[in-house]
PDB file of C-alpha atoms in Angstrom:
ATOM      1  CA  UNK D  12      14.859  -3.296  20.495  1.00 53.00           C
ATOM      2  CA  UNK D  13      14.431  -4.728  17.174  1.00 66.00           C
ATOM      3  CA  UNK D  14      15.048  -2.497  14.328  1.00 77.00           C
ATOM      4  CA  UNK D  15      12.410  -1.706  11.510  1.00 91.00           C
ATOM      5  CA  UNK D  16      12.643  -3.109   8.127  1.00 95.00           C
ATOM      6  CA  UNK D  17      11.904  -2.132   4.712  1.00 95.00           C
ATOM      7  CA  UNK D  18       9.227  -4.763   3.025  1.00 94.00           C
ATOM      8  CA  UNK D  19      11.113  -6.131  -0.083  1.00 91.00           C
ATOM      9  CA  UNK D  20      12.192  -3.627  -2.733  1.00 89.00           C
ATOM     10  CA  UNK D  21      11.362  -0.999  -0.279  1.00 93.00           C
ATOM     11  CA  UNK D  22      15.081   0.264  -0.288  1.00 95.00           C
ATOM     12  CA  UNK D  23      14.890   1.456  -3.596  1.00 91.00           C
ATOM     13  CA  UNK D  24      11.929   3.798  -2.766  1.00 91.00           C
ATOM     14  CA  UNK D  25      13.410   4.993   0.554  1.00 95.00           C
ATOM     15  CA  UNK D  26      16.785   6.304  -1.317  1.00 95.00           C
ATOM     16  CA  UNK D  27      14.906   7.810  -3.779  1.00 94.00           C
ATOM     17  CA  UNK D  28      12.745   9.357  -1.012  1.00 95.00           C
ATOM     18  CA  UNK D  29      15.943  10.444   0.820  1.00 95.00           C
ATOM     19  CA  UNK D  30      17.207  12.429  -2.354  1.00 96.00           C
ATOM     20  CA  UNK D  31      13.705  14.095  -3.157  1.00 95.00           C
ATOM     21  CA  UNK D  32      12.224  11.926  -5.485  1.00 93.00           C
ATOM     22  CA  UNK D  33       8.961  10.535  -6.118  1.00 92.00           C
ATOM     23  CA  UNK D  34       7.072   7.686  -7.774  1.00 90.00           C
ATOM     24  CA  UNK D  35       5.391   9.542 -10.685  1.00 89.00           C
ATOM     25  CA  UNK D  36       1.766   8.875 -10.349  1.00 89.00           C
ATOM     26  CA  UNK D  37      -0.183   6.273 -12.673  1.00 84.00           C
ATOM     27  CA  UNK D  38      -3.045   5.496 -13.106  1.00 83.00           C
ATOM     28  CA  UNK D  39      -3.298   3.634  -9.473  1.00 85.00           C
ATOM     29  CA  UNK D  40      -1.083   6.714  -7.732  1.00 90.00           C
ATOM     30  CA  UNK D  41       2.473   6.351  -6.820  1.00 92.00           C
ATOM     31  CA  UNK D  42       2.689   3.214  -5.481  1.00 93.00           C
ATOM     32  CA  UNK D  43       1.369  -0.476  -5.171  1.00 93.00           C
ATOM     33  CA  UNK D  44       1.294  -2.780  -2.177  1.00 95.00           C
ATOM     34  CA  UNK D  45       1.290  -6.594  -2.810  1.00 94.00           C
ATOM     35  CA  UNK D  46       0.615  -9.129   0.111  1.00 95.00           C
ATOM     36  CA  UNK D  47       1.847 -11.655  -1.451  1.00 91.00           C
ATOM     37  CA  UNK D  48       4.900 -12.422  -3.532  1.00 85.00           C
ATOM     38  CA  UNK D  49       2.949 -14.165  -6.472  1.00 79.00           C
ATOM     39  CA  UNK D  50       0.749 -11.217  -6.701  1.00 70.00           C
ATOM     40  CA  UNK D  51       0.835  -9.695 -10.471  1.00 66.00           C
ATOM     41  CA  UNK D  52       1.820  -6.202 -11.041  1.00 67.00           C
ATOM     42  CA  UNK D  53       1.753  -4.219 -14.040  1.00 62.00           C
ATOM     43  CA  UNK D  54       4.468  -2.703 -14.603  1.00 73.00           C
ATOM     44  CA  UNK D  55       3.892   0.197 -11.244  1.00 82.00           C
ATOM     45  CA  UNK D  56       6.267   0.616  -8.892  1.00 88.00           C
ATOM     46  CA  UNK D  57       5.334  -1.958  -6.085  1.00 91.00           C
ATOM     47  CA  UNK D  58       6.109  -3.452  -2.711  1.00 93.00           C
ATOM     48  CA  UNK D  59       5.388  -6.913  -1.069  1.00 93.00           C
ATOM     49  CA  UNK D  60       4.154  -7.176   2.449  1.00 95.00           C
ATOM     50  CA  UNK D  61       4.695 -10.777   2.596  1.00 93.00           C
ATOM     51  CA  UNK D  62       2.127 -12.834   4.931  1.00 94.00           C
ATOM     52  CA  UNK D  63       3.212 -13.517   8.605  1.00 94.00           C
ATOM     53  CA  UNK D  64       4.210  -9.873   8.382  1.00 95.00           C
ATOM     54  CA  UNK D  65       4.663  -7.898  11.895  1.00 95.00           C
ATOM     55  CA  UNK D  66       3.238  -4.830  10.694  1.00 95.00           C
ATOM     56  CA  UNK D  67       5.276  -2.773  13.978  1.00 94.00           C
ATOM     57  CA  UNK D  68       8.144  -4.215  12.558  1.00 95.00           C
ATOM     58  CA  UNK D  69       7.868  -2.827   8.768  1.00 96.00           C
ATOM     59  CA  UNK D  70       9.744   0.616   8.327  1.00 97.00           C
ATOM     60  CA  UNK D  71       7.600   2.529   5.822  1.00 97.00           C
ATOM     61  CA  UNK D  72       8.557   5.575   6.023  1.00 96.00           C
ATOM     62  CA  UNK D  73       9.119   5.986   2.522  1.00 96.00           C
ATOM     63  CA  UNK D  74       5.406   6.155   1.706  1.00 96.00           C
ATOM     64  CA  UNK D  75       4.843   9.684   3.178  1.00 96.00           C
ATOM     65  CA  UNK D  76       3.113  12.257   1.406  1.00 95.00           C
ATOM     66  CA  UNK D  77       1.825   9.339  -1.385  1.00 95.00           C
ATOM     67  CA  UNK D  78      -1.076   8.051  -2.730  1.00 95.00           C
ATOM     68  CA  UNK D  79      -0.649   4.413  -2.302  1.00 96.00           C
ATOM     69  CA  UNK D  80      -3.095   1.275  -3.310  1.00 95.00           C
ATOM     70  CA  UNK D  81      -3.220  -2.431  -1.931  1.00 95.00           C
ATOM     71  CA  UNK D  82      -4.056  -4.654  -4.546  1.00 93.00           C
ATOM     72  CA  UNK D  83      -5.306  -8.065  -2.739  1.00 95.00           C
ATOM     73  CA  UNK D  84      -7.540 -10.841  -3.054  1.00 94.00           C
ATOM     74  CA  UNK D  85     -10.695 -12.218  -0.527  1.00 96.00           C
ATOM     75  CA  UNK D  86      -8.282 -14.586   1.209  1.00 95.00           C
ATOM     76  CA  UNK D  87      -5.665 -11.866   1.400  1.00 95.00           C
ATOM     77  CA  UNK D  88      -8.786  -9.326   2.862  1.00 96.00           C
ATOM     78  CA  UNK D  89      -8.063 -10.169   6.566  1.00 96.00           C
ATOM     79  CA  UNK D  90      -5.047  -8.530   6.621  1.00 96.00           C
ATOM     80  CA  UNK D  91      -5.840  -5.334   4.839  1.00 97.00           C
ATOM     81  CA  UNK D  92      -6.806  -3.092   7.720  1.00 96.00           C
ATOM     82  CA  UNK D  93      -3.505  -3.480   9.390  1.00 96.00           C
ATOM     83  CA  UNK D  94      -1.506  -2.014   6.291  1.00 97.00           C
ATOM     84  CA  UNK D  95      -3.798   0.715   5.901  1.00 97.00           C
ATOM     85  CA  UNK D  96      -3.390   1.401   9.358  1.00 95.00           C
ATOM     86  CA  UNK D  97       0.326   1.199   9.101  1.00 96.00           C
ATOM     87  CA  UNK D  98       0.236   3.492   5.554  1.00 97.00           C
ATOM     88  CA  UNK D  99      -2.126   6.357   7.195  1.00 96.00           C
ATOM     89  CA  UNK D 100       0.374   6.009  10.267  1.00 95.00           C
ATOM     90  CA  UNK D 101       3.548   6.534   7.774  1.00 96.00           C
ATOM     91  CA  UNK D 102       1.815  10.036   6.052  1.00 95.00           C
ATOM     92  CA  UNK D 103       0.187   8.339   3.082  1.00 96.00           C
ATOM     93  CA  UNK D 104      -1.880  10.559   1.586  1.00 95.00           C
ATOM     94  CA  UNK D 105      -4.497   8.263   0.279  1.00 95.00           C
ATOM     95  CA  UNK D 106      -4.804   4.120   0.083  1.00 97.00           C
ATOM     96  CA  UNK D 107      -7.365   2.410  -2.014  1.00 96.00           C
ATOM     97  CA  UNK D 108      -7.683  -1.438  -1.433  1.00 96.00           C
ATOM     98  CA  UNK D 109      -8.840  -3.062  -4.225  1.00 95.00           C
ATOM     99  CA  UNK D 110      -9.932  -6.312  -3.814  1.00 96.00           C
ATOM    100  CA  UNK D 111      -9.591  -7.962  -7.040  1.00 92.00           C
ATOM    101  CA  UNK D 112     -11.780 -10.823  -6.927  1.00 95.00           C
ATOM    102  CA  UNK D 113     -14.373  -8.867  -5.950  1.00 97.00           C
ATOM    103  CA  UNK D 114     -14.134  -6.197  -8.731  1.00 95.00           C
ATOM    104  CA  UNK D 115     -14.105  -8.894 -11.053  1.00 95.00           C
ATOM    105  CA  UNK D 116     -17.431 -10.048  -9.460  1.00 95.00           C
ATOM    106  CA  UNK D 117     -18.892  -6.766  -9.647  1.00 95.00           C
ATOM    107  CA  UNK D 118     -19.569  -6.397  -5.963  1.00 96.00           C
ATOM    108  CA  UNK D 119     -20.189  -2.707  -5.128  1.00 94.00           C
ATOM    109  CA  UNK D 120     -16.996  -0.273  -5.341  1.00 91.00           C
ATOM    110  CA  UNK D 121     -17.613   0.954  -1.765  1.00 91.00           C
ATOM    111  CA  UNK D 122     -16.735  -2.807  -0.841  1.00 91.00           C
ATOM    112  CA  UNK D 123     -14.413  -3.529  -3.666  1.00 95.00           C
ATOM    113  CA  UNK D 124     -12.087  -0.825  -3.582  1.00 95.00           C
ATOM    114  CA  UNK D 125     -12.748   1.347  -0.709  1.00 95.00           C
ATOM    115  CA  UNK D 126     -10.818   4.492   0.131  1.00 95.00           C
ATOM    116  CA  UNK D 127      -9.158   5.732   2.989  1.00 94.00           C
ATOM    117  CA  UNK D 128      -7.251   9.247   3.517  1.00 92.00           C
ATOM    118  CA  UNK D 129      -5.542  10.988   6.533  1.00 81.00           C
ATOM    119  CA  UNK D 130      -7.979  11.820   9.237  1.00 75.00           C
ATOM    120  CA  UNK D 131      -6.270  15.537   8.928  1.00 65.00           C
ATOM    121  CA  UNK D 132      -7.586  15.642   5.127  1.00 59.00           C
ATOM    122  CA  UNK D 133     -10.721  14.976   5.435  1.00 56.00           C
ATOM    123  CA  UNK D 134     -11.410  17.376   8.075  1.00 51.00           C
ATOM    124  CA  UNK D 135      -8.941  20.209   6.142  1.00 49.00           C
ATOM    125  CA  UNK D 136     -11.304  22.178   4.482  1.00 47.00           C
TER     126      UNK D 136
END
């Protein structure tokens, strides 16, 4: 059996993990997902999930216990639910995916950057 990666500059955020750390938490929570590597990113801690990504394959353990948000585009859109499904399945707290293009085309925030949380959180109270 194939062994899980990290995505790309993953390993820094799984050794902090491993000695109790975490991402202090802007204004976009603790961490930002790219699909791409041309995405921009300002100046948050970030990931890529390059495309033609095996999501099984992608060790994200790291992301437990965080609030983390996918910052993509409409072509990028496709492949959205799989990485939220693979966050939520790692212990994320919270993802928002905020589609960019169609924030900046003032579609409706319930399509532009809709949130999901841990099936266990919802249902905690």
């Amino acid at each position: 059996m194939t062994a899980r990666r990290l995505p790309p500059h993953g390993k820094q955020f799984a050794d902090a993990r491993a000695r109790g750390l975490t991402p202090r938490k802007l204004g976009l929570g603790h961490l930002i997902v790219l699909l791409d590597w041309r995405e921009p990113c300002a100046a948050m801690p970030f990931v890529v999930i390059p495309p033609g990504t095996d999501m099984d394959m992608v060790n994200l353990a790291f992301v437990a216990g965080l609030h983390v948000t996918i910052n993509h585009t409409d072509m990028q859109a496709p492949r959205v639910p799989a990485v939220v499904d693979a966050l939520l399945a790692a212990g994320v707290v919270r993802v928002d995916a905020v589609n960019r293009q169609a924030l900046a085309r003032g579609d409706g925030l319930d399509a532009a950057w809709p949130v999901f949380e841990r099936e266990e959180l919802r249902h905690a109270a």
